[in-house]
mmCIF file of C-alpha atoms and ligand atoms in Angstrom:
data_model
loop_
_atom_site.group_PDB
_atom_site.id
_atom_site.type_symbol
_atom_site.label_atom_id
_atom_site.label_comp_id
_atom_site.label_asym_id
_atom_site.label_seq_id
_atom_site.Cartn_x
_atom_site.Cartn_y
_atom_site.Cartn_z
ATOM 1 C CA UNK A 203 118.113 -7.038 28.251
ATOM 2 C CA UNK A 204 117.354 -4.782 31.205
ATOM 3 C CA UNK A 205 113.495 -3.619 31.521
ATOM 4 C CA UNK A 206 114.760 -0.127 30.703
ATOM 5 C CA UNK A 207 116.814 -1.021 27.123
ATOM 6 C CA UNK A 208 115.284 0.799 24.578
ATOM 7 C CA UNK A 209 113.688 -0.971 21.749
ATOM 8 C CA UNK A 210 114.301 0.216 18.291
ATOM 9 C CA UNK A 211 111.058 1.182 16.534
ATOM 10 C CA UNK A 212 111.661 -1.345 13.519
ATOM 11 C CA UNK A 213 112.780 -4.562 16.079
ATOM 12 C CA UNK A 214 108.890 -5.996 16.038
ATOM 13 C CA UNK A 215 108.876 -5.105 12.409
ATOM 14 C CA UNK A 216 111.855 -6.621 11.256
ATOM 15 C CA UNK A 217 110.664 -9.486 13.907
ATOM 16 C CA UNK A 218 107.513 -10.517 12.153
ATOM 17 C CA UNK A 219 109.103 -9.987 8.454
ATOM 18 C CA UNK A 220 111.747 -12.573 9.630
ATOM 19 C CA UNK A 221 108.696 -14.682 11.036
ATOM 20 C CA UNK A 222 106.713 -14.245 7.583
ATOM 21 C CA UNK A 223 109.174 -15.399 5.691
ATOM 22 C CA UNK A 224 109.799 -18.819 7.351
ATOM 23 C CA UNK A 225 106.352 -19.280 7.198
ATOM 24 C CA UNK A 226 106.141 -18.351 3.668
ATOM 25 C CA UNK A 227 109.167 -20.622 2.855
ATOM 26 C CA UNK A 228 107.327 -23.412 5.035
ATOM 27 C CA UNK A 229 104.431 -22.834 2.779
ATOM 28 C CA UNK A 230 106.395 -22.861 -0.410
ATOM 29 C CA UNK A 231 108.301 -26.176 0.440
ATOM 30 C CA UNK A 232 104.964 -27.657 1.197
ATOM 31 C CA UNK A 233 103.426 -26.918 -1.468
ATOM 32 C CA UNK A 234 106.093 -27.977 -4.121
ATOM 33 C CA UNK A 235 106.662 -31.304 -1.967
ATOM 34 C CA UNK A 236 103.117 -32.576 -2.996
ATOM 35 C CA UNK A 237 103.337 -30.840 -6.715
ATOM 36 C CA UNK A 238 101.016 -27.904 -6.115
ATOM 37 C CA UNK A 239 101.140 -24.302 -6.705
ATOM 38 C CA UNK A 240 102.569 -21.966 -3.526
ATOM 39 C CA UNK A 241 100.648 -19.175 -5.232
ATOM 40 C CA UNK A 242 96.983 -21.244 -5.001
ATOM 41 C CA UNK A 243 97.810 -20.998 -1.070
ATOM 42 C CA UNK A 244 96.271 -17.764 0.666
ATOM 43 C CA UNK A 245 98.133 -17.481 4.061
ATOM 44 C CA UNK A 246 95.689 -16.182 6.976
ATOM 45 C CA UNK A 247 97.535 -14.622 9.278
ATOM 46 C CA UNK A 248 95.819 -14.998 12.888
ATOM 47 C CA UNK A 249 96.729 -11.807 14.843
ATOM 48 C CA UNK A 250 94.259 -12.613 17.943
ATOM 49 C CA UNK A 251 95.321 -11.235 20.962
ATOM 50 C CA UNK A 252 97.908 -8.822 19.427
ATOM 51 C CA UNK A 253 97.240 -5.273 18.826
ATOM 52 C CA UNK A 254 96.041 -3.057 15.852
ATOM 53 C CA UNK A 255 99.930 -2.256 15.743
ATOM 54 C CA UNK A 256 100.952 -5.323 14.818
ATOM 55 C CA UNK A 257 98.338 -6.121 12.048
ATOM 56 C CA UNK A 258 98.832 -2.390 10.508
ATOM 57 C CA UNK A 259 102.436 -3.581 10.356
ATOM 58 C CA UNK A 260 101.262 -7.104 9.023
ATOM 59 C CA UNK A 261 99.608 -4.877 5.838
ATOM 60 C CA UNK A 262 102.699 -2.820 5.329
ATOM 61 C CA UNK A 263 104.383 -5.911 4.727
ATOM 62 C CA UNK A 264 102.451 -7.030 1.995
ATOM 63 C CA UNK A 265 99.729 -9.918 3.992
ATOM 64 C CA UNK A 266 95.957 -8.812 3.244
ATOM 65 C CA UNK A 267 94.177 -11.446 4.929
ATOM 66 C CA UNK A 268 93.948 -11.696 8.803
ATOM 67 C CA UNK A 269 92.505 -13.818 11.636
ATOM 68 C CA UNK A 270 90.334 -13.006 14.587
ATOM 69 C CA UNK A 271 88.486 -15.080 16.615
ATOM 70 C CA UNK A 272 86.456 -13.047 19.061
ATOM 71 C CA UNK A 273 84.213 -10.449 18.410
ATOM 72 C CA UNK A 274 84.576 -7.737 20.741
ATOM 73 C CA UNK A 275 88.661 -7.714 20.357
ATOM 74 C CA UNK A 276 88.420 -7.996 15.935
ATOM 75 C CA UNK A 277 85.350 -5.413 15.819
ATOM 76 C CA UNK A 278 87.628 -2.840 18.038
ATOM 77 C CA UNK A 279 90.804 -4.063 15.851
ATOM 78 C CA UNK A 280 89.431 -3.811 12.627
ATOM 79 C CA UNK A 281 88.328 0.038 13.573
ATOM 80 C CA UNK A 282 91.201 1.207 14.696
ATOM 81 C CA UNK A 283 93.022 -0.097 11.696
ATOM 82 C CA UNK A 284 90.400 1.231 9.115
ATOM 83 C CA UNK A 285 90.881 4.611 11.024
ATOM 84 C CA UNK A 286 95.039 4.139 10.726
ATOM 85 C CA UNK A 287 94.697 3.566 7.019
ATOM 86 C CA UNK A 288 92.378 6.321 6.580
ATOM 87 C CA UNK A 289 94.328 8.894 8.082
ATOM 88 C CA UNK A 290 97.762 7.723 6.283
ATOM 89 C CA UNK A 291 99.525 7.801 8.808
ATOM 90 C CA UNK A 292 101.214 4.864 8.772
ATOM 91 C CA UNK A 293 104.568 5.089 7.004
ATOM 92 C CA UNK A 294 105.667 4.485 3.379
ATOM 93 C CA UNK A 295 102.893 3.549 0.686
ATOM 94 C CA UNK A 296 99.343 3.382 1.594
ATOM 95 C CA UNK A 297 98.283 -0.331 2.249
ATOM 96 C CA UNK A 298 95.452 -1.757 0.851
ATOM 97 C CA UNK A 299 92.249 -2.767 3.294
ATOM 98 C CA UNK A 300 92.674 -5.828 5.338
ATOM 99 C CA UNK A 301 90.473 -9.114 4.278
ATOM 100 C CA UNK A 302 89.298 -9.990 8.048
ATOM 101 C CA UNK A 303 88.928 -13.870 8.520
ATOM 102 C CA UNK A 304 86.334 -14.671 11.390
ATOM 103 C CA UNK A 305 87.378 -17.937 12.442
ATOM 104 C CA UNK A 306 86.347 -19.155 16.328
ATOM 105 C CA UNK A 307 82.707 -20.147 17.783
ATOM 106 C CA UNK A 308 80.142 -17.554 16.681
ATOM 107 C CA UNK A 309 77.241 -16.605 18.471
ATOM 108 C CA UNK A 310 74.273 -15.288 16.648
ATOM 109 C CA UNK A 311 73.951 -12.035 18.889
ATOM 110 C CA UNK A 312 77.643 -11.402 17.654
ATOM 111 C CA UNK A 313 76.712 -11.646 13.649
ATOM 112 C CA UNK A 314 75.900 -8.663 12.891
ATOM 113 C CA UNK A 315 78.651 -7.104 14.176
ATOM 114 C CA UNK A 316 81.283 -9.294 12.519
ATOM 115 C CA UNK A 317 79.328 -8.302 9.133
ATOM 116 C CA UNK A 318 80.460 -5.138 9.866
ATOM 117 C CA UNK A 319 83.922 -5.942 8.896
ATOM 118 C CA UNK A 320 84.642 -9.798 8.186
ATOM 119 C CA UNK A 321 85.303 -10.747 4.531
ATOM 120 C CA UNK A 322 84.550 -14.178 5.911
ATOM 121 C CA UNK A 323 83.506 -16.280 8.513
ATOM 122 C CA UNK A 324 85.478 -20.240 8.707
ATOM 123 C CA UNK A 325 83.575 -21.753 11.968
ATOM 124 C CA UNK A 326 80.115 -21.911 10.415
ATOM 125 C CA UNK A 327 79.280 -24.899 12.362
ATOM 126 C CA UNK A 328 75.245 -25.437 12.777
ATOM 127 C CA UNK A 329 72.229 -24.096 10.992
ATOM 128 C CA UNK A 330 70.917 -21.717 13.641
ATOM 129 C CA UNK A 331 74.101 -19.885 12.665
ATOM 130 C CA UNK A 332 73.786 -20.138 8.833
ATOM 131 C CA UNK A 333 70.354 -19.058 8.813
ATOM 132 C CA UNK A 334 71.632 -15.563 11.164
ATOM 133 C CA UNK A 335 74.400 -15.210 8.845
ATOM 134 C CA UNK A 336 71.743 -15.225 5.837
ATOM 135 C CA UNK A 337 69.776 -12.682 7.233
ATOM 136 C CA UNK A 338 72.519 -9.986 8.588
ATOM 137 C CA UNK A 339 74.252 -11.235 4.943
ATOM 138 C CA UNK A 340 70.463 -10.150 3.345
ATOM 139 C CA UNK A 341 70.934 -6.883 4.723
ATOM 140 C CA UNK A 342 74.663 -6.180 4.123
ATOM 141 C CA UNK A 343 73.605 -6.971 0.547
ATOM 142 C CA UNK A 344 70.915 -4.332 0.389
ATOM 143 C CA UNK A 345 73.251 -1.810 1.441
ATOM 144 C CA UNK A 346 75.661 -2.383 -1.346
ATOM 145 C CA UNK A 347 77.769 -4.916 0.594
ATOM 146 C CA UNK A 348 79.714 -7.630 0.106
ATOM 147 C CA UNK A 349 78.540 -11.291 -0.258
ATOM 148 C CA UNK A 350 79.979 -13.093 2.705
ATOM 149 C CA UNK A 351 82.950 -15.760 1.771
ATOM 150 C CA UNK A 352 81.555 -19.032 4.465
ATOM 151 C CA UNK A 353 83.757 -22.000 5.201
ATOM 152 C CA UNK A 354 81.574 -24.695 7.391
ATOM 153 C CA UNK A 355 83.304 -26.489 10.128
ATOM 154 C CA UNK A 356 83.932 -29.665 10.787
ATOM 155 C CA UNK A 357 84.023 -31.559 13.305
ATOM 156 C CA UNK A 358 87.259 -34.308 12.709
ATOM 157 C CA UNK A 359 87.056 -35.730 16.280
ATOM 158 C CA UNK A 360 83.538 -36.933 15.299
ATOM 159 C CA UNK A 361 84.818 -37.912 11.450
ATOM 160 C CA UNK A 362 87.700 -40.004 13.062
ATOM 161 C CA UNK A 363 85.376 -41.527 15.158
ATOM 162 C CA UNK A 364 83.117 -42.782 12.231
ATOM 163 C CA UNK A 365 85.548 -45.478 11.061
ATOM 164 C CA UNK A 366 88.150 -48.078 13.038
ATOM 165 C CA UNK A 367 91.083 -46.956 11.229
ATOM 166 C CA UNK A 368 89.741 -42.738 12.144
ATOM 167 C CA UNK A 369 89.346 -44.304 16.004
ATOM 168 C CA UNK A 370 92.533 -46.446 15.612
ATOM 169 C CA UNK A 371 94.164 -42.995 15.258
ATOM 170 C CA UNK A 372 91.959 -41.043 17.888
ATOM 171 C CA UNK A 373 92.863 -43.058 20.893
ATOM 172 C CA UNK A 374 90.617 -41.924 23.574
ATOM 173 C CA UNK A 375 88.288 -38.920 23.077
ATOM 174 C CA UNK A 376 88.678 -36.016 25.490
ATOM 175 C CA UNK A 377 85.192 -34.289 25.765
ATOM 176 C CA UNK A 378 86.312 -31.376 27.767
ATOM 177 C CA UNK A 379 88.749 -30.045 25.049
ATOM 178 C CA UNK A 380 86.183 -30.176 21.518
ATOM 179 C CA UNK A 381 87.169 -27.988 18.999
ATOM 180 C CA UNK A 382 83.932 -27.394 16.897
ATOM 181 C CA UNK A 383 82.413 -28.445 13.992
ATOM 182 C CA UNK A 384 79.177 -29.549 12.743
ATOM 183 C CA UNK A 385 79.286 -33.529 12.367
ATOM 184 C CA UNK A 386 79.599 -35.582 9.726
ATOM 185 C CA UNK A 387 75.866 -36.813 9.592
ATOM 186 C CA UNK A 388 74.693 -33.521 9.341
ATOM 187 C CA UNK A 389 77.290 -31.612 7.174
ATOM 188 C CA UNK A 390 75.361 -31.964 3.874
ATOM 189 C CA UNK A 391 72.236 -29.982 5.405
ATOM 190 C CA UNK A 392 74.370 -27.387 6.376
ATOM 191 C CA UNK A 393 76.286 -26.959 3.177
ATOM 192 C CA UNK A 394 72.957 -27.163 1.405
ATOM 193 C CA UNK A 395 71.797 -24.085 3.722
ATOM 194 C CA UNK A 396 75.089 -21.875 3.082
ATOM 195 C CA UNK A 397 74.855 -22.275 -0.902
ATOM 196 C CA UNK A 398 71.410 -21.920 -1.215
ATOM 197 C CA UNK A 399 71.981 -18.308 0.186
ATOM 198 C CA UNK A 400 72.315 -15.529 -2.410
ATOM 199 C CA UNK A 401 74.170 -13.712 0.763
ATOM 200 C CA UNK A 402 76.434 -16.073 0.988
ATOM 201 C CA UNK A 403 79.218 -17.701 -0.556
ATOM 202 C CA UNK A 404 80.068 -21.424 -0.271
ATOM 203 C CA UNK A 405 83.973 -21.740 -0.144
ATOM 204 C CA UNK A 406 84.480 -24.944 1.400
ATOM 205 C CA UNK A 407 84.970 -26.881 4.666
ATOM 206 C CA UNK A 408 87.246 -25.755 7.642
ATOM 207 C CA UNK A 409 88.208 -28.268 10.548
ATOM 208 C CA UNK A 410 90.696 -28.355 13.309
ATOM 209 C CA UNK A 411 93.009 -31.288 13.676
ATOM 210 C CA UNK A 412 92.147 -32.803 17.087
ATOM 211 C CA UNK A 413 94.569 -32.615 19.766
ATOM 212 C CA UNK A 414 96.840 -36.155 19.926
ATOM 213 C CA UNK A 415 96.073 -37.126 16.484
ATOM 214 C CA UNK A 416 98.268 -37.453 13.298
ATOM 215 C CA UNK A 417 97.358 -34.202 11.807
ATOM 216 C CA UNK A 418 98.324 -36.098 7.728
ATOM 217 C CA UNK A 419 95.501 -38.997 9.404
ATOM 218 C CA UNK A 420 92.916 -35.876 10.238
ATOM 219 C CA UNK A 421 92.701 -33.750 7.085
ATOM 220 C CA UNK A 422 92.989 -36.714 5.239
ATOM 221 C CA UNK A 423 89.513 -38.128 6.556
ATOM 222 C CA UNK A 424 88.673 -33.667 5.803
ATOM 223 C CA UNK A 425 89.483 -34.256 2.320
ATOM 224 C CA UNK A 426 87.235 -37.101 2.065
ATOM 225 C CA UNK A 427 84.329 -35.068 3.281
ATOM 226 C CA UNK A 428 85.683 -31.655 1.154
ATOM 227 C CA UNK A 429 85.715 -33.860 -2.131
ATOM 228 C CA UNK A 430 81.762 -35.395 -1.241
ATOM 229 C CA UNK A 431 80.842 -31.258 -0.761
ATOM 230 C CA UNK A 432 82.444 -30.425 -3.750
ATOM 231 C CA UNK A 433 80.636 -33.083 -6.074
ATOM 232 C CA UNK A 434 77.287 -30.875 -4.958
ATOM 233 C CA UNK A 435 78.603 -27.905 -4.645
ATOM 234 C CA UNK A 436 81.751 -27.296 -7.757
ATOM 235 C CA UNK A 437 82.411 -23.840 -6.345
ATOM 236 C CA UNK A 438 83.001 -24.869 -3.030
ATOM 237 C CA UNK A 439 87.096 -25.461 -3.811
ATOM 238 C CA UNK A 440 88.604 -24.094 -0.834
ATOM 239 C CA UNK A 441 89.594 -25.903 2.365
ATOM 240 C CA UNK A 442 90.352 -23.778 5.068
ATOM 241 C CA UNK A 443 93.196 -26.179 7.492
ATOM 242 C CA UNK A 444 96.439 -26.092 8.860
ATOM 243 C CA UNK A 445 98.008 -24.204 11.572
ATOM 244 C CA UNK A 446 101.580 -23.331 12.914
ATOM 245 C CA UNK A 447 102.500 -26.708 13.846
ATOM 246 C CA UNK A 448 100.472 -28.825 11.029
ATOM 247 C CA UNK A 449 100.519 -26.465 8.252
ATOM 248 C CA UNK A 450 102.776 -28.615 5.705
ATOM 249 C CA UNK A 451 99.992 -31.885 6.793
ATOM 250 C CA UNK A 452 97.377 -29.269 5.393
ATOM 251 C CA UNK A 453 98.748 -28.336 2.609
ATOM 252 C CA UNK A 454 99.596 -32.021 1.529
ATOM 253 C CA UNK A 455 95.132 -32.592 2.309
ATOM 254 C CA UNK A 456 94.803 -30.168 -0.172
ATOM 255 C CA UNK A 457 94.383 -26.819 1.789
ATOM 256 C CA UNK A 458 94.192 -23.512 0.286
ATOM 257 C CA UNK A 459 93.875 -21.622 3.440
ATOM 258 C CA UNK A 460 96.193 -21.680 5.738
ATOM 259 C CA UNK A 461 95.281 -20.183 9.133
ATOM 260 C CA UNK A 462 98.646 -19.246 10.905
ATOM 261 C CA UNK A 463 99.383 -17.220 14.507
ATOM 262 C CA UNK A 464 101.742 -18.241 16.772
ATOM 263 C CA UNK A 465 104.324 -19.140 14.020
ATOM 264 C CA UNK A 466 104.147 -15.458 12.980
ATOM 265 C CA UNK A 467 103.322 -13.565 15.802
ATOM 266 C CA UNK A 468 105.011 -15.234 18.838
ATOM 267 C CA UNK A 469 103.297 -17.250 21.354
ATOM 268 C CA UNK A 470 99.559 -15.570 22.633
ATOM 269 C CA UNK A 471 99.076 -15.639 26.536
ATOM 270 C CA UNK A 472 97.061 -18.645 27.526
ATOM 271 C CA UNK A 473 93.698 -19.646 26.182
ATOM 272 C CA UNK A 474 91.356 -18.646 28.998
HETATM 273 C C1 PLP B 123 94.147 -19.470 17.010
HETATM 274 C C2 PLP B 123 93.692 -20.247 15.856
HETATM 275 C C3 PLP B 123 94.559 -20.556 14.788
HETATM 276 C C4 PLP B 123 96.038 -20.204 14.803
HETATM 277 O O1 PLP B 123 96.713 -21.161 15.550
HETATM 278 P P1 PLP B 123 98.311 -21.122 15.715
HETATM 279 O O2 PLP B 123 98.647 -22.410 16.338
HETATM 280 O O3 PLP B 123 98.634 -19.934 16.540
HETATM 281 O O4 PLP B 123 98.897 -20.999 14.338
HETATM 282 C C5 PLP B 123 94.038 -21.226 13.711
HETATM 283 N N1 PLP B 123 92.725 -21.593 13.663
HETATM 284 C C6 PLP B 123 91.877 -21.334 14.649
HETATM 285 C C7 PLP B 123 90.463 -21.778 14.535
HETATM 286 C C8 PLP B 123 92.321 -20.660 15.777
HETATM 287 O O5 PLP B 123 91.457 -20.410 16.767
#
């Protein structure tokens, strides 16, 4: 296709709807593979790094929940779509509001803002972070707000590492590339800090296979430490895993939300 070919308005639509509905089938087969529900699975779908276009066109085609990772890029996103749905001027029926999923490293300068427009927050990783989240999640209360849906991460590479079958199926560790996560040892303080907010909401864990590893070895040692959570804290029954290439090894751990991008939305330009 030469530079100048027109594009057809609908090709990006019809593009992700094609996209969707592999993933959706993905999900489905998963599901029913292991005997669960497909309709206990929320699908996330992680539009970082594509444009307020895309995710108004996500909403048109029926997904409500979507992913951001970075601050400045979801806070600009989630205004300009807001303002899109506000004016109706997107075509056919009026979507409903978007459910935005803040799911990379937060900083506590950043909290407020993403309380501004996240439905919930997946990387809650150390107390400093909890205890911010309480506070901004205090005041979002007082003005009629919602409570804030938190997920605390885990760190897996650190899990793994805890047992010789988890290091077995590690190999060796490679510190420059960690990918959050509170550690095991302290996990219980931290989940003790997030329920004992009237703010916030407990949902669950949220961990990142490590890079190398059997994804089925990695949420299985998640589930271990989702089921210990869940015998203190009952409402805490979500597990937030999976991605494009190990969704169906997250679903079969038991996860209930599903955080996919690239399988939907093409590949993203290199992590920077
Ligand atoms: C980007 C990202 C995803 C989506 O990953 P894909 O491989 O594009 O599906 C999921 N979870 C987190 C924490 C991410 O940063």
């Amino acid at each position: 296709m030469s530079p100048d070919t027109p594009v057809a308005p609908g090709s990006r639509r019809t593009e992700l709807a094609a996209a969707l509905t592999a993933v959706r089938t993905r999900l489905t087969e998963a599901a029913r593979a292991v005997g669960r529900d497909p309709s206990t699975l929320t699908l996330v779908v992680v539009s970082k790094f594509f444009p307020a276009a895309d995710a108004l066109t996500l909403l048109d085609l029926g997904e409500r929940d979507l992913g951001e990772s970075r601050d400045q890029e979801a806070a600009a996103k989630a205004a300009a779509v807001s303002a899109q749905l506000g004016t109706g001027a997107s075509t056919g029926p009026p979507s409903d509001p978007p459910r935005w999923h803040f799911i990379g490293q937060l900083q506590t300068n950043k909290v407020r803002s993403v309380l501004g427009y996240a439905s919930a927050v997946h990387s809650v990783d150390r107390l400093k972070l909890a205890h911010a989240l309480h506070r901004a999640g205090e005041a979002r209360l007082a003005e009629g707000g919602a409570v804030l849906d938190c997920f605390v991460q885990v760190d897996l590479e650190a899990a793994l590492a805890g047992s010789a079958a988890g290091r077995a199926a590690l190999g060796p560790r490679d510190p420059s590339a960690p990918r959050g996560g509170v550690a095991p040892d302290a996990l219980e303080e931290l989940t003790d800090a997030v329920a004992g907010s009237p703010a916030l909401r407990l949902r669950g864990l949220m961990a990142v296979a490590p890079r190398g590893v059997d994804p089925g070895a990695a949420f299985a040692e998640l589930a271990g430490l989702a089921a210990r959570v869940r015998a203190a804290h009952p409402g805490a029954d979500a597990l937030s895993a999976g991605m494009s290439g190990d969704l169906e090894a997250a679903v079969a751990a038991g996860a209930t939300h599903l955080r996919v991008g690239a399988a939907i939305l093409g590949p993203r330009p290199p992590a920077r």
